[in-house]
Amino acid sequence: MKLIYASASPFVRKVHVVLLETGLIDETSLVEVTTTPVNSADQAVAANPTGKIPALILEDGSSVYDSRVICRYLNDRANADLYSADDIWKMLTLEATADAIMEAAVLMTYERRIRPEEMVYEPWIDAQWAKAERSIAAIASDWGDFLQGPLNMGQISVACALNYVDFRHEDRDWRTANPRLADWFASFSERPAMVATRPS
Ligand SMILES: N[C@@H](CCC(=O)N[C@@H](CS)C(=O)NCC(=O)O)C(=O)O
């Protein structure tokens, strides 16, 4: 398999962590690209019409894309157990909530990095952060059980989302209001797969 990849992307990181945790990394090569909403990388477009990453190219040349689809595919392919069958809808909603934090935080990054300075719209950035903040609070209050126990997709997604916030928006303090989530995150971040995929 080939993963169309950029180390700074939290969506890519979810997939990379799953590859490492399941051992499927041994069957995968990473193809590094630089792609943005206004300048899509050719290899990203070839694998995904939107040009977004991650995209996974399978042995038969077909592609699987969107991190949620790829992670589910890898889980099935590895016969892993990252999605709790007991409460699958709550698990998938947790993953969606973590992805929503990533989406908001990535849009905040794009607003400052890609848009010309005179066009940056601060209320829009603040509104994205409000979405992320509410989602972090919801995870802290409603998904405590899922963050404990055996490794699951919700844990991986939440950790990748929180790390991206720290990585690109270090001035945004989410820890003070969510101290238990902060403790969980510190401990989860020590997993070898998280250490190996830390963006730099
Ligand atoms: N829902 C997608 C989101 C992927 C996404 O937004 N990736 C960003 C990188 S962090 C990207 O490819 N941006 C380029 C673009 O928007 O064209 C997923 O989960 O894979």
PDB file of N, CA and C and ligand atoms in Angstrom, residues 6 8-12 14-15 33-41 44 48 50-55 65-70 95 99 102-103 106-107 110 114 164, ligand 1:
ATOM      1  N   ALA A   6       1.498  13.646   4.785  1.00  0.00           N
ATOM      2  CA  ALA A   6       2.282  14.807   5.250  1.00  0.00           C
ATOM      3  C   ALA A   6       2.287  14.701   6.768  1.00  0.00           C
ATOM      4  N   ALA A   8       2.561  16.739   9.172  1.00  0.00           N
ATOM      5  CA  ALA A   8       1.880  17.746  10.003  1.00  0.00           C
ATOM      6  C   ALA A   8       0.366  17.545  10.036  1.00  0.00           C
ATOM      7  N   SER A   9      -0.177  16.739   9.134  1.00  0.00           N
ATOM      8  CA  SER A   9      -1.638  16.601   9.071  1.00  0.00           C
ATOM      9  C   SER A   9      -2.155  15.673  10.173  1.00  0.00           C
ATOM     10  N   PRO A  10      -3.095  16.152  10.981  1.00  0.00           N
ATOM     11  CA  PRO A  10      -3.626  15.274  12.044  1.00  0.00           C
ATOM     12  C   PRO A  10      -4.453  14.124  11.477  1.00  0.00           C
ATOM     13  N   PHE A  11      -5.075  14.344  10.302  1.00  0.00           N
ATOM     14  CA  PHE A  11      -5.861  13.272   9.674  1.00  0.00           C
ATOM     15  C   PHE A  11      -4.922  12.167   9.193  1.00  0.00           C
ATOM     16  N   VAL A  12      -3.807  12.565   8.603  1.00  0.00           N
ATOM     17  CA  VAL A  12      -2.798  11.580   8.175  1.00  0.00           C
ATOM     18  C   VAL A  12      -2.253  10.859   9.397  1.00  0.00           C
ATOM     19  N   LYS A  14      -3.624  10.056  12.207  1.00  0.00           N
ATOM     20  CA  LYS A  14      -4.513   8.970  12.652  1.00  0.00           C
ATOM     21  C   LYS A  14      -4.191   7.675  11.912  1.00  0.00           C
ATOM     22  N   VAL A  15      -4.085   7.811  10.592  1.00  0.00           N
ATOM     23  CA  VAL A  15      -3.836   6.640   9.750  1.00  0.00           C
ATOM     24  C   VAL A  15      -2.451   6.061  10.049  1.00  0.00           C
ATOM     25  N   VAL A  33       3.843  14.509   0.408  1.00  0.00           N
ATOM     26  CA  VAL A  33       3.416  15.575  -0.510  1.00  0.00           C
ATOM     27  C   VAL A  33       3.205  16.869   0.275  1.00  0.00           C
ATOM     28  N   THR A  34       3.189  17.970  -0.456  1.00  0.00           N
ATOM     29  CA  THR A  34       2.747  19.244   0.125  1.00  0.00           C
ATOM     30  C   THR A  34       1.490  19.624  -0.633  1.00  0.00           C
ATOM     31  N   THR A  35       0.377  19.695   0.067  1.00  0.00           N
ATOM     32  CA  THR A  35      -0.879  20.005  -0.608  1.00  0.00           C
ATOM     33  C   THR A  35      -1.654  20.989   0.246  1.00  0.00           C
ATOM     34  N   THR A  36      -2.276  21.965  -0.403  1.00  0.00           N
ATOM     35  CA  THR A  36      -3.079  22.945   0.337  1.00  0.00           C
ATOM     36  C   THR A  36      -4.402  23.124  -0.410  1.00  0.00           C
ATOM     37  N   PRO A  37      -5.380  23.789   0.203  1.00  0.00           N
ATOM     38  CA  PRO A  37      -6.657  23.983  -0.485  1.00  0.00           C
ATOM     39  C   PRO A  37      -6.512  24.743  -1.801  1.00  0.00           C
ATOM     40  N   VAL A  38      -5.478  25.555  -1.945  1.00  0.00           N
ATOM     41  CA  VAL A  38      -5.349  26.338  -3.176  1.00  0.00           C
ATOM     42  C   VAL A  38      -4.248  25.814  -4.095  1.00  0.00           C
ATOM     43  N   ASN A  39      -3.585  24.768  -3.685  1.00  0.00           N
ATOM     44  CA  ASN A  39      -2.517  24.203  -4.519  1.00  0.00           C
ATOM     45  C   ASN A  39      -2.392  22.709  -4.225  1.00  0.00           C
ATOM     46  N   SER A  40      -3.223  21.935  -4.898  1.00  0.00           N
ATOM     47  CA  SER A  40      -3.268  20.498  -4.630  1.00  0.00           C
ATOM     48  C   SER A  40      -2.067  19.798  -5.259  1.00  0.00           C
ATOM     49  N   ALA A  41      -1.489  18.871  -4.510  1.00  0.00           N
ATOM     50  CA  ALA A  41      -0.383  18.067  -5.050  1.00  0.00           C
ATOM     51  C   ALA A  41      -0.940  17.073  -6.070  1.00  0.00           C
ATOM     52  N   ALA A  44      -1.756  13.715  -4.736  1.00  0.00           N
ATOM     53  CA  ALA A  44      -2.960  13.703  -3.893  1.00  0.00           C
ATOM     54  C   ALA A  44      -4.208  13.675  -4.770  1.00  0.00           C
ATOM     55  N   ASN A  48      -7.218  11.025  -4.901  1.00  0.00           N
ATOM     56  CA  ASN A  48      -8.457  11.517  -4.280  1.00  0.00           C
ATOM     57  C   ASN A  48      -8.879  12.761  -5.055  1.00  0.00           C
ATOM     58  N   THR A  50     -10.613  15.222  -4.464  1.00  0.00           N
ATOM     59  CA  THR A  50     -10.581  16.491  -3.724  1.00  0.00           C
ATOM     60  C   THR A  50      -9.149  16.988  -3.515  1.00  0.00           C
ATOM     61  N   GLY A  51      -8.168  16.118  -3.711  1.00  0.00           N
ATOM     62  CA  GLY A  51      -6.774  16.498  -3.466  1.00  0.00           C
ATOM     63  C   GLY A  51      -6.414  16.487  -1.994  1.00  0.00           C
ATOM     64  N   LYS A  52      -7.327  16.008  -1.158  1.00  0.00           N
ATOM     65  CA  LYS A  52      -7.042  16.013   0.283  1.00  0.00           C
ATOM     66  C   LYS A  52      -6.292  14.748   0.685  1.00  0.00           C
ATOM     67  N   ILE A  53      -5.541  14.892   1.761  1.00  0.00           N
ATOM     68  CA  ILE A  53      -4.835  13.751   2.315  1.00  0.00           C
ATOM     69  C   ILE A  53      -5.333  13.510   3.739  1.00  0.00           C
ATOM     70  N   PRO A  54      -5.269  12.268   4.196  1.00  0.00           N
ATOM     71  CA  PRO A  54      -4.626  11.090   3.627  1.00  0.00           C
ATOM     72  C   PRO A  54      -5.451  10.451   2.525  1.00  0.00           C
ATOM     73  N   ALA A  55      -4.702   9.759   1.625  1.00  0.00           N
ATOM     74  CA  ALA A  55      -5.336   8.835   0.686  1.00  0.00           C
ATOM     75  C   ALA A  55      -4.451   7.594   0.670  1.00  0.00           C
ATOM     76  N   TYR A  65     -10.031   6.753   0.570  1.00  0.00           N
ATOM     77  CA  TYR A  65      -9.705   8.044   1.171  1.00  0.00           C
ATOM     78  C   TYR A  65     -10.748   8.504   2.165  1.00  0.00           C
ATOM     79  N   ASP A  66     -10.345   9.521   2.852  1.00  0.00           N
ATOM     80  CA  ASP A  66     -10.943  10.085   4.061  1.00  0.00           C
ATOM     81  C   ASP A  66     -10.432   9.237   5.232  1.00  0.00           C
ATOM     82  N   SER A  67      -9.830   9.924   6.208  1.00  0.00           N
ATOM     83  CA  SER A  67      -9.153   9.190   7.283  1.00  0.00           C
ATOM     84  C   SER A  67     -10.073   8.213   7.996  1.00  0.00           C
ATOM     85  N   ARG A  68     -11.354   8.567   8.133  1.00  0.00           N
ATOM     86  CA  ARG A  68     -12.261   7.646   8.849  1.00  0.00           C
ATOM     87  C   ARG A  68     -12.463   6.360   8.067  1.00  0.00           C
ATOM     88  N   VAL A  69     -12.549   6.498   6.755  1.00  0.00           N
ATOM     89  CA  VAL A  69     -12.733   5.302   5.916  1.00  0.00           C
ATOM     90  C   VAL A  69     -11.452   4.476   5.920  1.00  0.00           C
ATOM     91  N   ILE A  70     -10.310   5.158   5.794  1.00  0.00           N
ATOM     92  CA  ILE A  70      -9.033   4.427   5.752  1.00  0.00           C
ATOM     93  C   ILE A  70      -8.807   3.673   7.066  1.00  0.00           C
ATOM     94  N   GLU A  95     -15.117   9.535  17.312  1.00  0.00           N
ATOM     95  CA  GLU A  95     -14.134   9.790  16.247  1.00  0.00           C
ATOM     96  C   GLU A  95     -14.539  11.034  15.444  1.00  0.00           C
ATOM     97  N   ASP A  99     -12.466  14.439  14.934  1.00  0.00           N
ATOM     98  CA  ASP A  99     -12.194  14.959  13.588  1.00  0.00           C
ATOM     99  C   ASP A  99     -12.697  16.393  13.442  1.00  0.00           C
ATOM    100  N   MET A 102     -10.097  18.620  14.639  1.00  0.00           N
ATOM    101  CA  MET A 102      -9.044  18.743  13.614  1.00  0.00           C
ATOM    102  C   MET A 102      -9.487  19.694  12.508  1.00  0.00           C
ATOM    103  N   GLU A 103     -10.720  19.513  12.039  1.00  0.00           N
ATOM    104  CA  GLU A 103     -11.206  20.349  10.933  1.00  0.00           C
ATOM    105  C   GLU A 103     -11.149  21.822  11.321  1.00  0.00           C
ATOM    106  N   VAL A 106      -7.465  22.937  11.672  1.00  0.00           N
ATOM    107  CA  VAL A 106      -6.786  23.034  10.370  1.00  0.00           C
ATOM    108  C   VAL A 106      -7.280  24.278   9.623  1.00  0.00           C
ATOM    109  N   LEU A 107      -8.589  24.560   9.694  1.00  0.00           N
ATOM    110  CA  LEU A 107      -9.109  25.767   9.031  1.00  0.00           C
ATOM    111  C   LEU A 107      -8.512  27.030   9.648  1.00  0.00           C
ATOM    112  N   TYR A 110      -5.114  27.351   8.109  1.00  0.00           N
ATOM    113  CA  TYR A 110      -5.184  27.816   6.720  1.00  0.00           C
ATOM    114  C   TYR A 110      -5.509  29.305   6.651  1.00  0.00           C
ATOM    115  N   ILE A 114      -2.618  30.767   4.561  1.00  0.00           N
ATOM    116  CA  ILE A 114      -2.891  30.754   3.122  1.00  0.00           C
ATOM    117  C   ILE A 114      -3.568  32.029   2.661  1.00  0.00           C
ATOM    118  N   TYR A 164      -2.558  18.269  17.582  1.00  0.00           N
ATOM    119  CA  TYR A 164      -2.526  19.258  16.497  1.00  0.00           C
ATOM    120  C   TYR A 164      -2.819  20.658  17.052  1.00  0.00           C
TER     121      TYR A 164
HETATM  122  N1  LIG B   1     -12.184  14.568   6.103  1.00  0.00           N
HETATM  123  C1  LIG B   1     -10.851  14.420   5.594  1.00  0.00           C
HETATM  124  C2  LIG B   1     -10.075  15.720   5.864  1.00  0.00           C
HETATM  125  C3  LIG B   1      -8.666  15.675   5.270  1.00  0.00           C
HETATM  126  C4  LIG B   1      -8.016  17.057   5.193  1.00  0.00           C
HETATM  127  O1  LIG B   1      -8.662  18.110   5.330  1.00  0.00           O
HETATM  128  N2  LIG B   1      -6.701  17.055   4.997  1.00  0.00           N
HETATM  129  C5  LIG B   1      -5.987  18.300   4.809  1.00  0.00           C
HETATM  130  C6  LIG B   1      -4.588  18.193   5.414  1.00  0.00           C
HETATM  131  S1  LIG B   1      -4.661  18.289   7.170  1.00  0.00           S
HETATM  132  C7  LIG B   1      -5.806  18.533   3.316  1.00  0.00           C
HETATM  133  O2  LIG B   1      -5.585  17.606   2.563  1.00  0.00           O
HETATM  134  N3  LIG B   1      -5.903  19.806   2.884  1.00  0.00           N
HETATM  135  C8  LIG B   1      -5.745  20.160   1.503  1.00  0.00           C
HETATM  136  C9  LIG B   1      -7.053  20.623   0.915  1.00  0.00           C
HETATM  137  O3  LIG B   1      -7.977  20.999   1.666  1.00  0.00           O
HETATM  138  O4  LIG B   1      -7.156  20.622  -0.309  1.00  0.00           O
HETATM  139  C10 LIG B   1     -10.184  13.216   6.256  1.00  0.00           C
HETATM  140  O5  LIG B   1     -10.593  12.832   7.354  1.00  0.00           O
HETATM  141  O6  LIG B   1      -9.288  12.601   5.637  1.00  0.00           O
END
